[in-house]
GROMACS .gro file of C-alpha atoms in nm:
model
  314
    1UNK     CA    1   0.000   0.000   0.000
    2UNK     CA    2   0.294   0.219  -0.018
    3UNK     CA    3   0.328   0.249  -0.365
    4UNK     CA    4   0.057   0.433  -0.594
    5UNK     CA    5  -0.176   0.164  -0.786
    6UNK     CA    6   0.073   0.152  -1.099
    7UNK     CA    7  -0.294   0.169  -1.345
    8UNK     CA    8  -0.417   0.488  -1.138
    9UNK     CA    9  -0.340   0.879  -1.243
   10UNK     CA   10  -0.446   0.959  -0.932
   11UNK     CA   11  -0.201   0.999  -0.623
   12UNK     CA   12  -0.421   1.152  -0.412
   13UNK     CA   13  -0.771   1.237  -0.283
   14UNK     CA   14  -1.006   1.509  -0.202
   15UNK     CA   15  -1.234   1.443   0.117
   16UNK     CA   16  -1.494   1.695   0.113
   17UNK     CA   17  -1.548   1.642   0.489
   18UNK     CA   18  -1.897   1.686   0.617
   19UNK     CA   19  -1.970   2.040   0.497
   20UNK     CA   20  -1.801   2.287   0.228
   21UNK     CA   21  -1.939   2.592   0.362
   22UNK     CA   22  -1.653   2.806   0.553
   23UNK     CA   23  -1.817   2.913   0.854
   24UNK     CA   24  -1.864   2.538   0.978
   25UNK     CA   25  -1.561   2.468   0.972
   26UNK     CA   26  -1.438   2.631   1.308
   27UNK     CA   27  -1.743   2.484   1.524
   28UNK     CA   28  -1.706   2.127   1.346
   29UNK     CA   29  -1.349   2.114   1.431
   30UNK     CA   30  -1.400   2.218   1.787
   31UNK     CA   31  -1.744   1.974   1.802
   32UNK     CA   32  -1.504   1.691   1.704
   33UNK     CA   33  -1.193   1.768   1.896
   34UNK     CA   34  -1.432   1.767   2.244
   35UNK     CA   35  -1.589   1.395   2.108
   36UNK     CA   36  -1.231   1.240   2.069
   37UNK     CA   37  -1.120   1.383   2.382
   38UNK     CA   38  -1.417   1.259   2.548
   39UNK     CA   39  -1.358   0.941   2.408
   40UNK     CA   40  -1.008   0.860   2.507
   41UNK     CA   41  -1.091   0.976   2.837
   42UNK     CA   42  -1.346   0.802   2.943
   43UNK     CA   43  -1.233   0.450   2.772
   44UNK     CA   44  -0.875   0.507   2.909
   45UNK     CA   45  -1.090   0.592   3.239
   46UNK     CA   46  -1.283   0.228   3.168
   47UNK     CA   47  -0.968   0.002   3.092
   48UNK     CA   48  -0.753   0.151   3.442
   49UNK     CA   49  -1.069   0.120   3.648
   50UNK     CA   50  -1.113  -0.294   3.521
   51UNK     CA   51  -0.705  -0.371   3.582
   52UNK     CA   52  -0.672  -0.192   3.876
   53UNK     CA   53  -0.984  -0.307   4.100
   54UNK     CA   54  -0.950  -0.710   4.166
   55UNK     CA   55  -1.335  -0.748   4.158
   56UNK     CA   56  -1.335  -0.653   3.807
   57UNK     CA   57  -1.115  -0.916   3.708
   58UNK     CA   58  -1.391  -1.135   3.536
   59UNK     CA   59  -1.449  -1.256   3.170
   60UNK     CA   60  -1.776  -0.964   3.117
   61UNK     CA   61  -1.499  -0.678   3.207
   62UNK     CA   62  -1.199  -0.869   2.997
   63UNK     CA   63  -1.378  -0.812   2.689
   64UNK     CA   64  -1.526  -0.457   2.768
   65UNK     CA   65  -1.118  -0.356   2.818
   66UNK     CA   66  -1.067  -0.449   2.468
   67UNK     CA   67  -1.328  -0.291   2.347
   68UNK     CA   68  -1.259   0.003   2.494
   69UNK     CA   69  -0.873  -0.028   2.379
   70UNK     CA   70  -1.024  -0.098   2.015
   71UNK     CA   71  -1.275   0.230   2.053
   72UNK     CA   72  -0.947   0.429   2.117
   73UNK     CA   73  -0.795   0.296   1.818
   74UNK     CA   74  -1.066   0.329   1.605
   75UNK     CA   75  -1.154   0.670   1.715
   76UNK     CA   76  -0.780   0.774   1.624
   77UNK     CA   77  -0.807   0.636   1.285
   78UNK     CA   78  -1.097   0.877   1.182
   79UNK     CA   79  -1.119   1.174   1.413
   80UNK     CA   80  -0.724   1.297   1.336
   81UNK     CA   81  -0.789   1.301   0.959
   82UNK     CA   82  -1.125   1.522   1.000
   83UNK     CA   83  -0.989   1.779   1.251
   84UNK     CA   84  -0.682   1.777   0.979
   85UNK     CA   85  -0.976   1.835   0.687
   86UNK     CA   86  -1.147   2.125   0.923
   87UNK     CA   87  -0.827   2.334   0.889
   88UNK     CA   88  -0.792   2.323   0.530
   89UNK     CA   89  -0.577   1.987   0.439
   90UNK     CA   90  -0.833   1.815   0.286
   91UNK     CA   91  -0.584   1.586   0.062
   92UNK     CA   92  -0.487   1.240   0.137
   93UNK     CA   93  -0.282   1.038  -0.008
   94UNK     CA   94  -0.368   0.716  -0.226
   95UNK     CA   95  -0.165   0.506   0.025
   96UNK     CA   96  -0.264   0.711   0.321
   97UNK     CA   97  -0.638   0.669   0.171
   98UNK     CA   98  -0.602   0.271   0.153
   99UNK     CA   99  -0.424   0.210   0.533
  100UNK     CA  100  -0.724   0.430   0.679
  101UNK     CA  101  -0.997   0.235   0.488
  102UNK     CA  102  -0.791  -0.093   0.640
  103UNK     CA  103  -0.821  -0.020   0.989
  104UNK     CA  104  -1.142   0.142   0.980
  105UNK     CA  105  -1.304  -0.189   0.863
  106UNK     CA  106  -1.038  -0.400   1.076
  107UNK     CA  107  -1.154  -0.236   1.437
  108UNK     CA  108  -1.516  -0.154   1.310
  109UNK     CA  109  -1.524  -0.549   1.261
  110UNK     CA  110  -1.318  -0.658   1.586
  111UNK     CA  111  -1.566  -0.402   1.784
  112UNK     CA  112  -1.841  -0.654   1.628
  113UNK     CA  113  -1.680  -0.927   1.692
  114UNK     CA  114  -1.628  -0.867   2.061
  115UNK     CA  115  -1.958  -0.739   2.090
  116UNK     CA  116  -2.074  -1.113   1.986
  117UNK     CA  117  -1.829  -1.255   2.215
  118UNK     CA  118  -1.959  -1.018   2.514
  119UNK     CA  119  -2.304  -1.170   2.412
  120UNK     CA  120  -2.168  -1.516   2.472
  121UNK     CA  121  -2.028  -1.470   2.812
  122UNK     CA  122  -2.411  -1.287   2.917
  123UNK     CA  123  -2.534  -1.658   2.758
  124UNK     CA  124  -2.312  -1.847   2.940
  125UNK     CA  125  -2.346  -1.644   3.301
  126UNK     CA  126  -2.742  -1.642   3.263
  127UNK     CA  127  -2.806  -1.948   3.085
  128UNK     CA  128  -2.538  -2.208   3.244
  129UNK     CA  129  -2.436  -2.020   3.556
  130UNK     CA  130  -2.281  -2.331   3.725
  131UNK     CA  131  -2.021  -2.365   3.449
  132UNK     CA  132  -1.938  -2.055   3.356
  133UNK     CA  133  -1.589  -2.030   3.575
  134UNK     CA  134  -1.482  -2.368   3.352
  135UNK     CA  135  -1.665  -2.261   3.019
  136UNK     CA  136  -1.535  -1.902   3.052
  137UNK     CA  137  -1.182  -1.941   3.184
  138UNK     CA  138  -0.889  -1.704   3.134
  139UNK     CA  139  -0.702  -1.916   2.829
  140UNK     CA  140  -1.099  -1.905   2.639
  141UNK     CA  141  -1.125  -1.597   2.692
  142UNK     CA  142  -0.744  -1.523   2.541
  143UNK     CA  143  -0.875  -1.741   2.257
  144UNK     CA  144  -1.183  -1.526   2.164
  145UNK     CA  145  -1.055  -1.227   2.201
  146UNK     CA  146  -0.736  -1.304   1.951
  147UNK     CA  147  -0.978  -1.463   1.736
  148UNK     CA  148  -1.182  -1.143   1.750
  149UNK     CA  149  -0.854  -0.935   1.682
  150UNK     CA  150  -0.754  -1.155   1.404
  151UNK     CA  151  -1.050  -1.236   1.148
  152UNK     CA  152  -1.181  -0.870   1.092
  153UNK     CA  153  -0.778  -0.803   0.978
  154UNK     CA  154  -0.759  -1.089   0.712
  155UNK     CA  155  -1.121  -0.953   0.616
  156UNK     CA  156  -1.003  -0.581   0.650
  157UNK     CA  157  -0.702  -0.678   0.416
  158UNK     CA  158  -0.898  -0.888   0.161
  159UNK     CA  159  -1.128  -0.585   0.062
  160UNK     CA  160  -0.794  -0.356   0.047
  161UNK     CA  161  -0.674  -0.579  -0.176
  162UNK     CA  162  -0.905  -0.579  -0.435
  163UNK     CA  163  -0.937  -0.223  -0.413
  164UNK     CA  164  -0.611  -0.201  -0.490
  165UNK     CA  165  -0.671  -0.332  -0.831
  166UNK     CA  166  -0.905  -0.057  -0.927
  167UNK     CA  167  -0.830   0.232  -1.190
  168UNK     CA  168  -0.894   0.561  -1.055
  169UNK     CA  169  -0.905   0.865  -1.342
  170UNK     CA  170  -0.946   1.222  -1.306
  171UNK     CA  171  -1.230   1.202  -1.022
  172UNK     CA  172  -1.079   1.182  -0.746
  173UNK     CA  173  -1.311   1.363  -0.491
  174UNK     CA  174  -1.497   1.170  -0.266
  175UNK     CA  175  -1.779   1.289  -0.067
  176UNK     CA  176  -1.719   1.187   0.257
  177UNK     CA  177  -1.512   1.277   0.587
  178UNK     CA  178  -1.335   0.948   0.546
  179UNK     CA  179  -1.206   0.670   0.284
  180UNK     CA  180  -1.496   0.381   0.272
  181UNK     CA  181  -1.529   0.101   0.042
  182UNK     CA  182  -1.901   0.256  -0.139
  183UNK     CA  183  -1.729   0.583  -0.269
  184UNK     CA  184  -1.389   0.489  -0.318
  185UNK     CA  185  -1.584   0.240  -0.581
  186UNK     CA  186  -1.792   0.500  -0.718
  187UNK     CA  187  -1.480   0.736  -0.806
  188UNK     CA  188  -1.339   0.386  -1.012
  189UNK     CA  189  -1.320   0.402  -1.375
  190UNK     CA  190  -1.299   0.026  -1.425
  191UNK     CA  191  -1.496  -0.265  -1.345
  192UNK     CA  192  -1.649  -0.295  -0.956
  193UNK     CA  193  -1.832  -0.631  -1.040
  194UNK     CA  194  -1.584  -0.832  -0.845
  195UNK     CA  195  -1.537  -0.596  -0.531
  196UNK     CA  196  -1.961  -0.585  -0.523
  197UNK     CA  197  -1.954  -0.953  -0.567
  198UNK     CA  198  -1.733  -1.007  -0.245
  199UNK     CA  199  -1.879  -0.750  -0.047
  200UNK     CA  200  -2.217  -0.900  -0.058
  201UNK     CA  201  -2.105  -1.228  -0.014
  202UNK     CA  202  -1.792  -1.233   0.177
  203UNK     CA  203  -1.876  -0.916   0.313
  204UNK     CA  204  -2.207  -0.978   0.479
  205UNK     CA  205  -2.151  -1.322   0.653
  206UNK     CA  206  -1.833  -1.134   0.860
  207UNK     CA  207  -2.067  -0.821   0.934
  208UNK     CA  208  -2.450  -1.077   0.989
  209UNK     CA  209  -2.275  -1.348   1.157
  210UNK     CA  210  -2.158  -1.165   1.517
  211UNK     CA  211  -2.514  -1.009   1.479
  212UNK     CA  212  -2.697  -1.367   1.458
  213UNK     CA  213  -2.458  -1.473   1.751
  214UNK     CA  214  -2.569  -1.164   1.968
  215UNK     CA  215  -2.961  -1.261   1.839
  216UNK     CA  216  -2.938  -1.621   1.935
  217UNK     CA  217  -2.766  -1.587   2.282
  218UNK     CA  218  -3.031  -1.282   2.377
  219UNK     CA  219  -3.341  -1.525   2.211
  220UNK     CA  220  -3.183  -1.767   2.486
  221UNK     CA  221  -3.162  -1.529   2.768
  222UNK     CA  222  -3.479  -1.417   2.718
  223UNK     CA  223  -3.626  -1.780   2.773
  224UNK     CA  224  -3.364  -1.858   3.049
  225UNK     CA  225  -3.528  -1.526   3.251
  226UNK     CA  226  -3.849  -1.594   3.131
  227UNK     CA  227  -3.866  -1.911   3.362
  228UNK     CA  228  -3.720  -1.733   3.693
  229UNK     CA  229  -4.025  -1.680   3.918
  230UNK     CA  230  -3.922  -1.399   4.123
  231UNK     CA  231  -3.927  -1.041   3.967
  232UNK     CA  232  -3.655  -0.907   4.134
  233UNK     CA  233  -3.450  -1.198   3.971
  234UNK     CA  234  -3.583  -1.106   3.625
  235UNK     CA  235  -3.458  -0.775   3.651
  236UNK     CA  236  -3.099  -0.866   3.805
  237UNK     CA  237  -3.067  -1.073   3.474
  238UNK     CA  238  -3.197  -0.844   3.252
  239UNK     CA  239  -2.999  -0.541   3.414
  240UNK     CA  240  -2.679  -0.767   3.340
  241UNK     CA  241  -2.702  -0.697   2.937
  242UNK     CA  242  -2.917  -0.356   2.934
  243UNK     CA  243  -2.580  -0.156   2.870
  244UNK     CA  244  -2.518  -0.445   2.617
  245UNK     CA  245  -2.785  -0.436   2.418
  246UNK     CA  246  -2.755  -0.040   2.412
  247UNK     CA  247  -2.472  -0.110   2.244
  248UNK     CA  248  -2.550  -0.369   1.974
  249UNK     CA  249  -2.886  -0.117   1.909
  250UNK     CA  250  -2.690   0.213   1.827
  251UNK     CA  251  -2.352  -0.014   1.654
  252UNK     CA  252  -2.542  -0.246   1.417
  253UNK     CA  253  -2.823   0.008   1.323
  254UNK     CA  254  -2.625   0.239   1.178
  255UNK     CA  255  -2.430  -0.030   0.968
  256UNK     CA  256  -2.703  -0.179   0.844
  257UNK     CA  257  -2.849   0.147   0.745
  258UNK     CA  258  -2.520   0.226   0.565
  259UNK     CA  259  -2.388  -0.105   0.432
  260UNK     CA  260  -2.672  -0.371   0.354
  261UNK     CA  261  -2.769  -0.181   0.062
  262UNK     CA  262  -2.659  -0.149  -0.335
  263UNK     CA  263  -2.364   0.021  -0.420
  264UNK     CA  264  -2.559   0.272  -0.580
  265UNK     CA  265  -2.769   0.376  -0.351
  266UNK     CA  266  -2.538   0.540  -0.155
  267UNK     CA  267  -2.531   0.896  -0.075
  268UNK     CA  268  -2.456   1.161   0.155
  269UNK     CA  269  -2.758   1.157   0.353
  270UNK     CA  270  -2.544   0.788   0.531
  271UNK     CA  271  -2.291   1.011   0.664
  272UNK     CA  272  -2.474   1.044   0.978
  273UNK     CA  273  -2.530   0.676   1.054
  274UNK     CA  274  -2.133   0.649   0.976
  275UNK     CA  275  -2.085   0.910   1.200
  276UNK     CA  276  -2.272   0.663   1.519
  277UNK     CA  277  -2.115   0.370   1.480
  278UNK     CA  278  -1.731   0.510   1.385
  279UNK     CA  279  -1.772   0.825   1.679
  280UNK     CA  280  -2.073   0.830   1.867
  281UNK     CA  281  -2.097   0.485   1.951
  282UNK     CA  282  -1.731   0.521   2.109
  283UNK     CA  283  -1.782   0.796   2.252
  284UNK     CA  284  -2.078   0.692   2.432
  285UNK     CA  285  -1.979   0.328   2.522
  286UNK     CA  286  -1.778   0.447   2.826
  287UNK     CA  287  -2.066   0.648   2.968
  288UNK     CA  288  -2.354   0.383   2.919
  289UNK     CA  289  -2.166   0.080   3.038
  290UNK     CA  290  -2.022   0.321   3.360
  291UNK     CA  291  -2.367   0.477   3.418
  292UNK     CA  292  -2.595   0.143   3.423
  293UNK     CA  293  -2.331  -0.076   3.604
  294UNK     CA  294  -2.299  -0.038   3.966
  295UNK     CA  295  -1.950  -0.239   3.991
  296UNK     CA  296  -1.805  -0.046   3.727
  297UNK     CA  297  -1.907   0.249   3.896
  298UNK     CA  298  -1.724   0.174   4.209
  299UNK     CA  299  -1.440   0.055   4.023
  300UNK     CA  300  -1.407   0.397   3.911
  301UNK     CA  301  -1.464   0.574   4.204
  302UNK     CA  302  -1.179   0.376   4.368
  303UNK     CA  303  -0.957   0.483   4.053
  304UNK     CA  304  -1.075   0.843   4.129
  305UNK     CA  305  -1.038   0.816   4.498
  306UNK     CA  306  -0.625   0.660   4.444
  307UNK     CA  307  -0.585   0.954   4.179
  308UNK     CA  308  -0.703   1.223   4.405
  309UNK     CA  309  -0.450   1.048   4.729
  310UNK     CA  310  -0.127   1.058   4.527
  311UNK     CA  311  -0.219   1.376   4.403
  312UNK     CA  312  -0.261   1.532   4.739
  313UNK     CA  313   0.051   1.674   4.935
  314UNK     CA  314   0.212   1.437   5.250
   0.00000   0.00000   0.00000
């Protein structure tokens, strides 16, 4: 990816960002700037509070430490390049344009992938409670996770790949705040059949198949509860994935919106639903698992509480 596609004139491209008017540019970029900072904090704030505090040391907050660590990265991989495009540089390179697209759909798909995997440990813990400490031990739960890591990178580097191949002309403006598959395509002067062929085949079965896992473990929780007489139980389980399922909701509805549908459909009016699930949603994680979890809160109050005692003077 370091070299320019040998059958391409173009070297570089033109993200229009999310406006072209002048005035927004200042309030965007200082809109933005607050969200990432918000972001890093508060999942940096997540992922010391779960490895310093012993009684967070359990398979549920494993995963959510990753997925915070992944927010962070993919955060990074977007946010820097628009606050770049608010103050004028709205170039980026053709390599530069090809490693962004990578790890955007490399962390996008590991944050789905550990989503399904935090699904499976609320299965296992509600479901089959008495084997959970064997069926979720520490070497699994190394296992999933790398898996996790892993697949959405040979998936991630599969699409790049074939983009790659493309011929690019004179167009080389794409309207949107960051390189994605649907546009880069629509700026191609050469065939797309095989890239449309792959992302509706290959493509869907990585981005359905965490959200069937996360379907089938809640259709199972849901029964599990269903059967638990007393309705203060009922709503311990159910208070166990509310933060979850938050989650999953705001995540996979916005991808849908934006990528289960023809190439040529796409417009600008999917910016926004890109905008949940690549900022919002990371943004927001920290504050919805924190705020609806009363462990996590502690955690974090102890993490506050250390902070503010080395601070102070002896």
């Amino acid at each position: 990816m370091e070299r320019v596609n040998q059958t391409s004139s173009v070297s570089e491209f033109i993200l229009l960002g999310l406006s072209s008017q002048p005035e927004d540019q200042k309030p965007l970029f200082i809109l933005f700037l607050t969200m990432y900072l918000v972001t890093i904090t508060g999942n940096l704030l997540i992922i010391l509070a779960i490895h310093s505090d012993p009684q967070l040391q359990t398979p549920m907050y494993f995963f959510l430490s990753f997925l915070s660590f992944t927010d962070i990265c993919f955060t990074t991989t977007i946010v820097p390049r628009m606050l770049l495009s608010f103050l004028s540089e709205k170039t980026i390179s053709y390599a530069g344009c090809l490693t962004q697209m990578y790890f955007i759909y490399a962390l996008g798909n590991t944050d789905s992938c550990l989503l399904a995997v935090m699904a499976l440990d609320r299965y296992v813990a509600i479901c089959d409670p008495f084997h959970y400490v064997t069926t979720m031990n520490h070497h699994r739960c190394v296992l999933l996770v790398a898996f996790s890591c892993s697949l959405p990178h040979l998936h991630s580097l599969l699409h790049t790949l074939l983009l790659n191949r493309l011929t690019f002309c004179d167009n080389n403006v794409i309207h949107h705040f960051l390189c994605d598959l649907s546009p880069l395509m629509k700026l191609s002067c050469s065939s797309t059949f095989l890239n449309e062929i792959v992302i509706m085949s290959e493509g869907s079965v990585v981005l359905v198949t965490p959200f069937l896992c996360i379907t089938f473990s809640y259709i199972r929780i849901l029964i599990t509860v269903l059967k638990i007489p007393s309705a203060a139980g009922k709503r311990k389980a159910f208070s166990t994935c509310g933060s979850h399922l938050t989650v999953v909701t705001l995540f996979y509805g916005s991808i849908f919106y934006v990528y289960l549908q023809p190439l040529s459909t796409y417009t600008a009016r999917d910016h926004i639903a890109t905008l949940v699930y690549t900022v919002l949603t990371s943004m927001l994680n920290p504050f919805i698992y924190s705020l609806r979890n009363k462990d996590l809160k502690q955690g974090l109050r102890k993490l506050m509480g250390r902070r503010k005692s080395q601070a102070a003077p002896s």
